[in-house]
PDB file of C-alpha atoms in Angstrom:
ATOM      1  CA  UNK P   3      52.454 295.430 -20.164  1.00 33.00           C
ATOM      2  CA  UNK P   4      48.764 296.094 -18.809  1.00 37.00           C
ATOM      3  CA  UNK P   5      47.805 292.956 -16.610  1.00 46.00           C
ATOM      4  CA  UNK P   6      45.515 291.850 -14.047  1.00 59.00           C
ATOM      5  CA  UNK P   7      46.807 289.391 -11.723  1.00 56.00           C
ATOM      6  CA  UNK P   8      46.372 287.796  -8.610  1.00 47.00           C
ATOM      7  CA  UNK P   9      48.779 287.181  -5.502  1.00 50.00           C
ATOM      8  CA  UNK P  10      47.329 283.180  -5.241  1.00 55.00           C
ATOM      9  CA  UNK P  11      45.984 280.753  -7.855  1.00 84.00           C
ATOM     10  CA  UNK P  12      44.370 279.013  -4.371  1.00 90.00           C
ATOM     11  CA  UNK P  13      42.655 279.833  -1.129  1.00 93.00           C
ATOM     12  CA  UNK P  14      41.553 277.587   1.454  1.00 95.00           C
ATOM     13  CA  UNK P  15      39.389 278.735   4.855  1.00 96.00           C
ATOM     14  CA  UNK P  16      37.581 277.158   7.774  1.00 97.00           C
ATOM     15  CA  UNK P  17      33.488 277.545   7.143  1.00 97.00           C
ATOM     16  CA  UNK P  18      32.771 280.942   9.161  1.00 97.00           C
ATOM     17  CA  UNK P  19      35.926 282.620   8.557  1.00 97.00           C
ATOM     18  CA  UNK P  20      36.428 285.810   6.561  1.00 97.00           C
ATOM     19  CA  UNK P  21      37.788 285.434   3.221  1.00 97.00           C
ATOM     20  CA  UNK P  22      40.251 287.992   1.247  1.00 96.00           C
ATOM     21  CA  UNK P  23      41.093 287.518  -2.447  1.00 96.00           C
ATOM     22  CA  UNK P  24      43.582 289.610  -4.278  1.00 94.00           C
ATOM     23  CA  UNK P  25      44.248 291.615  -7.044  1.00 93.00           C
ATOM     24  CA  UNK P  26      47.170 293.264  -8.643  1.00 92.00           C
ATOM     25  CA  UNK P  27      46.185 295.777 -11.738  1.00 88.00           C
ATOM     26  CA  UNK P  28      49.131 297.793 -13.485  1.00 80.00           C
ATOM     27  CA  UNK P  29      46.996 300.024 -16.003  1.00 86.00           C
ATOM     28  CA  UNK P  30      46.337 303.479 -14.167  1.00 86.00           C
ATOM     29  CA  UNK P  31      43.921 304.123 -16.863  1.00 84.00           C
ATOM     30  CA  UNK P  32      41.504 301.060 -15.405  1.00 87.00           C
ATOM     31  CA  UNK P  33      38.303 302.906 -14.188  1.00 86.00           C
ATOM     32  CA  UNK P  34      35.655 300.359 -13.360  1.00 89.00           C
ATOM     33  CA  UNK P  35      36.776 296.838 -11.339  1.00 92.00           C
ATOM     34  CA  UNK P  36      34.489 293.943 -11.413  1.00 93.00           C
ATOM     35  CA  UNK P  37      34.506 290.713  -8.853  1.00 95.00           C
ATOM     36  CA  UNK P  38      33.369 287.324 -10.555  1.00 95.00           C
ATOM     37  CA  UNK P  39      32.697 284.444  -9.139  1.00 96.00           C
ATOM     38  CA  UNK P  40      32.516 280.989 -11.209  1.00 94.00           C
ATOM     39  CA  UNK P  41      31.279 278.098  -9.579  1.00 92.00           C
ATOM     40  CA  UNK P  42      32.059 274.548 -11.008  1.00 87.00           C
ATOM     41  CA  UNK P  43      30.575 274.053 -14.715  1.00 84.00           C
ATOM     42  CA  UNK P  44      29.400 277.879 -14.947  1.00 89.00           C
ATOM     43  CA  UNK P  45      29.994 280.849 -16.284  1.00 92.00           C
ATOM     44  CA  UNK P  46      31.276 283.655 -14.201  1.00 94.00           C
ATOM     45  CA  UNK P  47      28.297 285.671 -12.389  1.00 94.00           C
ATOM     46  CA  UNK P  48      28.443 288.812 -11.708  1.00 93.00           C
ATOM     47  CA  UNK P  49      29.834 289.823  -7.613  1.00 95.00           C
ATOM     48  CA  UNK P  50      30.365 293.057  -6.770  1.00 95.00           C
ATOM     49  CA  UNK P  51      31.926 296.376  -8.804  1.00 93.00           C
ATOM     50  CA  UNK P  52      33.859 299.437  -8.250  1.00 94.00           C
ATOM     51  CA  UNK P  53      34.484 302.362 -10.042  1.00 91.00           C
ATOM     52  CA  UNK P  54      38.000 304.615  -9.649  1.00 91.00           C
ATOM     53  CA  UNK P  55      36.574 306.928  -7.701  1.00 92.00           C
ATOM     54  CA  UNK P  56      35.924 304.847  -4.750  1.00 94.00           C
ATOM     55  CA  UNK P  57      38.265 303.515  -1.649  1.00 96.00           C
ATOM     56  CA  UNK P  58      35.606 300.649  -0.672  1.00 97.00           C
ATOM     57  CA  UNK P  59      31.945 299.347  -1.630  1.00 97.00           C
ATOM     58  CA  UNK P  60      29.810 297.009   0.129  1.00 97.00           C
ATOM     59  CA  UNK P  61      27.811 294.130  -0.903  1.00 94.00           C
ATOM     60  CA  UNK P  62      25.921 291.572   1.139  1.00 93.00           C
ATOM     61  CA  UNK P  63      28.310 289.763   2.627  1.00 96.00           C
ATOM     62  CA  UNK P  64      31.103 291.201   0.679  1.00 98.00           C
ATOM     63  CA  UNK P  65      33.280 294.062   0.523  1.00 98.00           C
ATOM     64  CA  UNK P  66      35.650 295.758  -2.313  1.00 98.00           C
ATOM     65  CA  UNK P  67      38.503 297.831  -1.477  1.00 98.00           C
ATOM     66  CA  UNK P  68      40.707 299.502  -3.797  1.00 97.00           C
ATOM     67  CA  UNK P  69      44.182 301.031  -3.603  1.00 96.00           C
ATOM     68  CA  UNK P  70      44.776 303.268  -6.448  1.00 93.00           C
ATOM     69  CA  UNK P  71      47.652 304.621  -5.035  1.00 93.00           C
ATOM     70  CA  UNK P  72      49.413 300.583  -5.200  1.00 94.00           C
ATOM     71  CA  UNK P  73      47.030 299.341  -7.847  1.00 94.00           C
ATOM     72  CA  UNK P  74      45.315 296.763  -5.407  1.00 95.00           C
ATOM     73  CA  UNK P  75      41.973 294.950  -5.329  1.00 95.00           C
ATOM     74  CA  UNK P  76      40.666 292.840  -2.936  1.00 97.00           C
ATOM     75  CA  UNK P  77      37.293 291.402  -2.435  1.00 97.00           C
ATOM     76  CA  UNK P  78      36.685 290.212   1.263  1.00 98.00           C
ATOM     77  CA  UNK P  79      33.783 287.366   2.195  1.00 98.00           C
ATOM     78  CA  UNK P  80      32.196 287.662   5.464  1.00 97.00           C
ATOM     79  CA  UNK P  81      31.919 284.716   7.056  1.00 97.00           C
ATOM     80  CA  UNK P  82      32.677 282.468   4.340  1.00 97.00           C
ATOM     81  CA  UNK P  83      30.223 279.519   3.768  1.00 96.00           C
ATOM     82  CA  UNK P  84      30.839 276.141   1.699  1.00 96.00           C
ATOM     83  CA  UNK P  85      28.215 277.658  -1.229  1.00 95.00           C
ATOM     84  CA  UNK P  86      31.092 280.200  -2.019  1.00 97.00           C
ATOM     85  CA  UNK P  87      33.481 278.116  -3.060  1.00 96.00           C
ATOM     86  CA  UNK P  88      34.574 278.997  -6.756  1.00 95.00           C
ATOM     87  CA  UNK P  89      37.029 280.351  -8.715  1.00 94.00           C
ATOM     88  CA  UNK P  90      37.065 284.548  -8.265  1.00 95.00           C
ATOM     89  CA  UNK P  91      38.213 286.709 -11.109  1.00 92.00           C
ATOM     90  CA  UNK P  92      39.033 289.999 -10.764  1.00 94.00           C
ATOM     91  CA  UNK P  93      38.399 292.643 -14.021  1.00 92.00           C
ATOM     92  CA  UNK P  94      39.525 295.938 -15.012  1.00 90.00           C
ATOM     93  CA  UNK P  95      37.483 298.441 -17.699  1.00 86.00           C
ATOM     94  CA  UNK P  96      40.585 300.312 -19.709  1.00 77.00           C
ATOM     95  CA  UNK P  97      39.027 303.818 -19.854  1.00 69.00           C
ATOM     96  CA  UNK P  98      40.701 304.273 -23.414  1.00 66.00           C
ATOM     97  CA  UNK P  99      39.887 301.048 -24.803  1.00 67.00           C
ATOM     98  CA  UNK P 100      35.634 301.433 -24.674  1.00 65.00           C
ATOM     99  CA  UNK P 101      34.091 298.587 -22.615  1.00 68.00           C
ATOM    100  CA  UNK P 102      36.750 295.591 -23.050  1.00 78.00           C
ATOM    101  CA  UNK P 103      37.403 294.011 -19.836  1.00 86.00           C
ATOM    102  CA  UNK P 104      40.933 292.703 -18.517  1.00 87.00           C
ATOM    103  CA  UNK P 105      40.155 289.682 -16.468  1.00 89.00           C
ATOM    104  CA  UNK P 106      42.647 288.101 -13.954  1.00 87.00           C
ATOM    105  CA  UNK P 107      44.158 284.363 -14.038  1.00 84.00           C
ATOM    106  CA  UNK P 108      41.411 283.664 -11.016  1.00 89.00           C
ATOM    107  CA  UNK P 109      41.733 282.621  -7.529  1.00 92.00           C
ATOM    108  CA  UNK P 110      40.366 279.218  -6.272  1.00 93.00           C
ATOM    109  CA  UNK P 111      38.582 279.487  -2.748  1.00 96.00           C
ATOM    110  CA  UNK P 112      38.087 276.055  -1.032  1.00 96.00           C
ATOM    111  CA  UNK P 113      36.039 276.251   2.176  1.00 96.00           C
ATOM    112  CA  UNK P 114      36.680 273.920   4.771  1.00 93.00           C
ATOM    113  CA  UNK P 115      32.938 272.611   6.941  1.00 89.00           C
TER     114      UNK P 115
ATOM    115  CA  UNK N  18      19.720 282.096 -14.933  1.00 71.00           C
ATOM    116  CA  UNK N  19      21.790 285.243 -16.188  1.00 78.00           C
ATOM    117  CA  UNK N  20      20.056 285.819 -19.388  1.00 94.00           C
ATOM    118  CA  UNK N  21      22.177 284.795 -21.736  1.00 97.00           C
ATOM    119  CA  UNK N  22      22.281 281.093 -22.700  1.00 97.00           C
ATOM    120  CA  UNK N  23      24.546 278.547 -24.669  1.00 98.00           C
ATOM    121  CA  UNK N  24      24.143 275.867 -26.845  1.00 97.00           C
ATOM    122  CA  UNK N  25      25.410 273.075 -27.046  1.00 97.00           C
ATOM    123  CA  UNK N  26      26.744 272.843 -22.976  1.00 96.00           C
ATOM    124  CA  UNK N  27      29.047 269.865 -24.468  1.00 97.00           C
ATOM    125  CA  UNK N  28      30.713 269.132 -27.547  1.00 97.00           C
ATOM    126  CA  UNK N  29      32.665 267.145 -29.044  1.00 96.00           C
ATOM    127  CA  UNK N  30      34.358 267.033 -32.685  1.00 94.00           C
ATOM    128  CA  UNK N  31      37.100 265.427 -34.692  1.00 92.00           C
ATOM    129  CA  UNK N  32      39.877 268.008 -36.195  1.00 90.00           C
ATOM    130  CA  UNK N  33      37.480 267.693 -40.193  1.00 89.00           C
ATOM    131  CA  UNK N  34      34.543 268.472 -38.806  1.00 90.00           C
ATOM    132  CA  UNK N  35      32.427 271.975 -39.097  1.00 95.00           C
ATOM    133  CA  UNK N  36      30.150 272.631 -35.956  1.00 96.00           C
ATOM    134  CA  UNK N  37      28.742 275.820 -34.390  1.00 97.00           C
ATOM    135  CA  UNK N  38      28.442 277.385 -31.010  1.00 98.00           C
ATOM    136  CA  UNK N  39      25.321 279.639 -30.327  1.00 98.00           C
ATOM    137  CA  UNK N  40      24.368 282.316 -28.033  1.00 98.00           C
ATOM    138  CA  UNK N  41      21.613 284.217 -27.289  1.00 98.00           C
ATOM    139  CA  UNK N  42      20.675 286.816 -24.802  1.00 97.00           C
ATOM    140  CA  UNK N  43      17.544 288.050 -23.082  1.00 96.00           C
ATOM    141  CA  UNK N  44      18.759 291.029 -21.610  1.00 95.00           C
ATOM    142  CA  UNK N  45      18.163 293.830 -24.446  1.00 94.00           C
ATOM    143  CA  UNK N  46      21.837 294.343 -24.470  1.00 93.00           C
ATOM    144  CA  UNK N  47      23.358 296.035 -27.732  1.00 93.00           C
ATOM    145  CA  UNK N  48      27.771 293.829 -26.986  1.00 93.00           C
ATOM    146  CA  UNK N  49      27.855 290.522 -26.969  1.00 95.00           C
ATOM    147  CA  UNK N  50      31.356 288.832 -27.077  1.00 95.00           C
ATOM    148  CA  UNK N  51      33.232 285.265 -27.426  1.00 97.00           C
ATOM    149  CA  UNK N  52      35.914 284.146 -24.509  1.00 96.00           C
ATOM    150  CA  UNK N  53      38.125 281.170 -24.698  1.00 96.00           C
ATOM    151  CA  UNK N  54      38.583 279.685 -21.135  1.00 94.00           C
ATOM    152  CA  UNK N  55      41.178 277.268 -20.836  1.00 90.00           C
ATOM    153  CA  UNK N  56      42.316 275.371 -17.112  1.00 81.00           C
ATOM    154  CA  UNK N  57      44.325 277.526 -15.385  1.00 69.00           C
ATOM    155  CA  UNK N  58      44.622 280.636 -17.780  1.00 77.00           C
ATOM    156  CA  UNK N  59      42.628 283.931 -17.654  1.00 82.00           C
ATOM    157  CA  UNK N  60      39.620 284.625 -19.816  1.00 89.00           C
ATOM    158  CA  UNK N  61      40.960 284.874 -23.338  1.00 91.00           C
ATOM    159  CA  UNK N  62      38.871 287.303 -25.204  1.00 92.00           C
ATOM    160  CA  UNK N  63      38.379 286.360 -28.775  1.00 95.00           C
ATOM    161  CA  UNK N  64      36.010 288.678 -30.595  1.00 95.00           C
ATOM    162  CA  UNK N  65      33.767 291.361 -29.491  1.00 93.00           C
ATOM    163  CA  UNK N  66      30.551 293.137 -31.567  1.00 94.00           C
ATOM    164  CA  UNK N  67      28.399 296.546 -30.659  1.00 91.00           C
ATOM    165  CA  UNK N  68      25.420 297.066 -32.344  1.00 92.00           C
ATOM    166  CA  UNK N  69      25.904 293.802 -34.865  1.00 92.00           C
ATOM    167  CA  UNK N  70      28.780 295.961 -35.776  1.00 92.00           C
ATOM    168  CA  UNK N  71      32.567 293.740 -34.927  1.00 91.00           C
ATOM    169  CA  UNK N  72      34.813 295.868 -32.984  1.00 88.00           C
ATOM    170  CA  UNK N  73      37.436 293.127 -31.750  1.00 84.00           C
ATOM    171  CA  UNK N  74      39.328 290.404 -33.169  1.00 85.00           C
ATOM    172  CA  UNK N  75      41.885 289.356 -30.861  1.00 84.00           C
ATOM    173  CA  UNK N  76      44.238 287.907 -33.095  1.00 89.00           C
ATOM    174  CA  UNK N  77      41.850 284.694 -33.218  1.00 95.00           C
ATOM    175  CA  UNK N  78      43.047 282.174 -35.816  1.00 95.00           C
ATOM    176  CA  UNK N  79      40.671 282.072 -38.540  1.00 95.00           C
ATOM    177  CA  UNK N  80      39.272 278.394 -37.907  1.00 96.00           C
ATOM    178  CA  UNK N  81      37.118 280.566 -35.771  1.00 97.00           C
ATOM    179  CA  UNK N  82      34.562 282.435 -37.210  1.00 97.00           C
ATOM    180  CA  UNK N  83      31.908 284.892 -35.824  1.00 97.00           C
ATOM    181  CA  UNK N  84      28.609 285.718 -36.664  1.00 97.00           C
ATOM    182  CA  UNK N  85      25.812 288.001 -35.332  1.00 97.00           C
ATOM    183  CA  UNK N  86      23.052 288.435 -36.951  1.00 96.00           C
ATOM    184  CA  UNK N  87      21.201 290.370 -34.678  1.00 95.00           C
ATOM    185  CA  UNK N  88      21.906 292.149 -31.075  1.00 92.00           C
ATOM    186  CA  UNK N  89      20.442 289.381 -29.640  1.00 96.00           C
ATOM    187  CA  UNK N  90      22.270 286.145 -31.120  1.00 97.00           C
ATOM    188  CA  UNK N  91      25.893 285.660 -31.726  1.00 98.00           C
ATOM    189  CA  UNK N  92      27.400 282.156 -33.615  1.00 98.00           C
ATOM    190  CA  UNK N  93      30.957 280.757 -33.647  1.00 98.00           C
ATOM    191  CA  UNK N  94      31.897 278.958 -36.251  1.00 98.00           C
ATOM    192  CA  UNK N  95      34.244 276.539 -36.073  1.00 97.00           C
ATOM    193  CA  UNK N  96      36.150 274.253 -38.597  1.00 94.00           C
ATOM    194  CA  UNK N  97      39.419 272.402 -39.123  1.00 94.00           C
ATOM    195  CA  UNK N  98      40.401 272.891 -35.315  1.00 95.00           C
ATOM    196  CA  UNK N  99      43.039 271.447 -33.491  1.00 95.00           C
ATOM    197  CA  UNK N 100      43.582 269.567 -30.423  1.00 94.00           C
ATOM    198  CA  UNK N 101      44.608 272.488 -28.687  1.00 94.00           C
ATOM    199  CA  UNK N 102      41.307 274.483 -29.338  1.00 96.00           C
ATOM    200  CA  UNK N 103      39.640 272.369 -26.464  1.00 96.00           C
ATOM    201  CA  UNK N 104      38.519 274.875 -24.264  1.00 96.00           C
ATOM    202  CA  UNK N 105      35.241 276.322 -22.540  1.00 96.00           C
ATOM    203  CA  UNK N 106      33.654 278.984 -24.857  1.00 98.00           C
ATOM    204  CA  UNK N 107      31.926 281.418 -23.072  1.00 97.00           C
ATOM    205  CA  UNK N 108      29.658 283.931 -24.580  1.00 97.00           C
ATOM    206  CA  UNK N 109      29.636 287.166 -22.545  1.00 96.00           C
ATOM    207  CA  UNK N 110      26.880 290.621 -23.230  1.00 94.00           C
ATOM    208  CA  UNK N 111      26.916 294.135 -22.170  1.00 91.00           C
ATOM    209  CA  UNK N 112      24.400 297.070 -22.467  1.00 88.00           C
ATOM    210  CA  UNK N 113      26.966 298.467 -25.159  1.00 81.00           C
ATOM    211  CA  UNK N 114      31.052 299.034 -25.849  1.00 78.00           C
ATOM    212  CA  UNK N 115      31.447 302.749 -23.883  1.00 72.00           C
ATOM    213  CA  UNK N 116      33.838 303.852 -21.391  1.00 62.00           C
ATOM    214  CA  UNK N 117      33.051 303.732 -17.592  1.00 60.00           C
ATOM    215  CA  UNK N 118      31.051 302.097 -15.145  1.00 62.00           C
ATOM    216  CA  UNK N 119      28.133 299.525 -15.294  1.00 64.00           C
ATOM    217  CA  UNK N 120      27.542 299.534 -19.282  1.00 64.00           C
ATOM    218  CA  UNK N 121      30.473 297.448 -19.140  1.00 75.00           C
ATOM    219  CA  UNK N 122      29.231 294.974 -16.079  1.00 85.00           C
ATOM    220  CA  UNK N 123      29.488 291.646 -18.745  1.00 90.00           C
ATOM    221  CA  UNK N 124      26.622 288.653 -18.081  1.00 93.00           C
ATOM    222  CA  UNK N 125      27.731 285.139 -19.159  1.00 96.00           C
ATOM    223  CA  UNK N 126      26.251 282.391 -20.431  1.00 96.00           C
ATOM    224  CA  UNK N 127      27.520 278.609 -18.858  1.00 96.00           C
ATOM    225  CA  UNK N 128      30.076 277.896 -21.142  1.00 96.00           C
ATOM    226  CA  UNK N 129      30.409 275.165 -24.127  1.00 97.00           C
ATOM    227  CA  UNK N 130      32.872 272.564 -23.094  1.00 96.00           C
ATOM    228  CA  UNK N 131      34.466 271.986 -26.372  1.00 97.00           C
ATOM    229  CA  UNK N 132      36.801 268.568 -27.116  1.00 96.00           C
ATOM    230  CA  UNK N 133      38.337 268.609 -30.055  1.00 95.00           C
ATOM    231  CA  UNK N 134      40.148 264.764 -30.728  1.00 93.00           C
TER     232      UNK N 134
END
């Protein structure tokens, strides 16, 4: 069935380290990929996005590569800092089903001073 | 601050009683939607409205009832509920429902952390 998943429900890194979250999708139809991030008693805020017809997108600080060909996300944290621990959710846009979002189960990043 | 804010952050209610969750948004955006978020499950999308219009019900038990008025304020009703219906409810908008790209980037409010006894 369509699904967005990730490979770990935790992640834990040393403060300064680089950080990679990731994210299975199975729908081939997904055009648009968000990256979430909710911190502790918040709602999820907005990261980084992608659409379909990119390989990679830059933020500050982060990066979002995707592998259409393996229907792969990942969102990587450069040097990784103890205000970015959270739970990250990964979302998919169904380009036949409008603007409802598919959101992951979440990954929890810990970050170790 | 997103743009989009929740009332009441907490509540709690017995399974008899008849309270309601609001949202509003600041954003100009024409989608505004209801999640469920429970601990350890993904985002459960309950009901979803373009243009005032309702274009989603995701098979949400009708104890649960939407309203929105207006593009800019969306309610949840809620009555009779059951222990199980303690979640976070987060209210979510977009620009509008359409296919592709950043109409459908969704800005969320913090949440009502809802206890039902």
């Amino acid at each position: 069935g369509e699904s967005v998943g990730l490979h770990l429900p935790t992640l834990s890194v040393q403060e300064g380290d680089n950080s990679i979250i990731n994210c299975a999708y199975s729908n081939s139809a997904s055009d648009y990929f968000i990256w979430y991030k909710q911190e502790s008693g918040k709602g999820p805020q907005f990261i980084i996005d992608i659409r379909s017809n990119m390989d990679k997108r830059q933020g500050q600080r982060v990066t979002v590569l995707l592998n259409k060909t393996v229907k792969h996300l990942s969102l990587q944290i450069a040097a990784t800092q103890p205000g970015d621990s959270a739970v990250y959710f990964c979302a998919e846009n169904l380009y036949n089903q409008g603007g409802k979002l598919i959101f992951g189960q979440g990954t929890e990043l810990s970050v170790k001073p | 601050e997103t743009g989009v804010t929740q009332t009441p952050r907490h509540l709690v209610m017995g399974m008899t009683n008849k309270k309601s969750l609001k949202c509003e948004q600041h954003l100009g955006h024409n989608a505004m939607y209801w999640y469920k978020q429970s601990a350890k499950k993904p985002l459960e999308l309950m009901f979803v409205y373009n243009f005032k219009e309702q274009t989603e019900n995701n098979s949400v038990p009708s104890r649960f009832s939407p309203e929105c008025p207006n593009s800019s304020h969306l309610f949840l009703h809620l009555h009779t509920l059951q222990p199980e219906d303690s979640a976070l409810y987060l209210c979510a908008s977009s620009q509008e429902l359409r296919s592709g790209g950043r109409y459908n980037e969704q800005f969320f409010g913090p949440g009502t952390r809802l206890t039902v006894l």
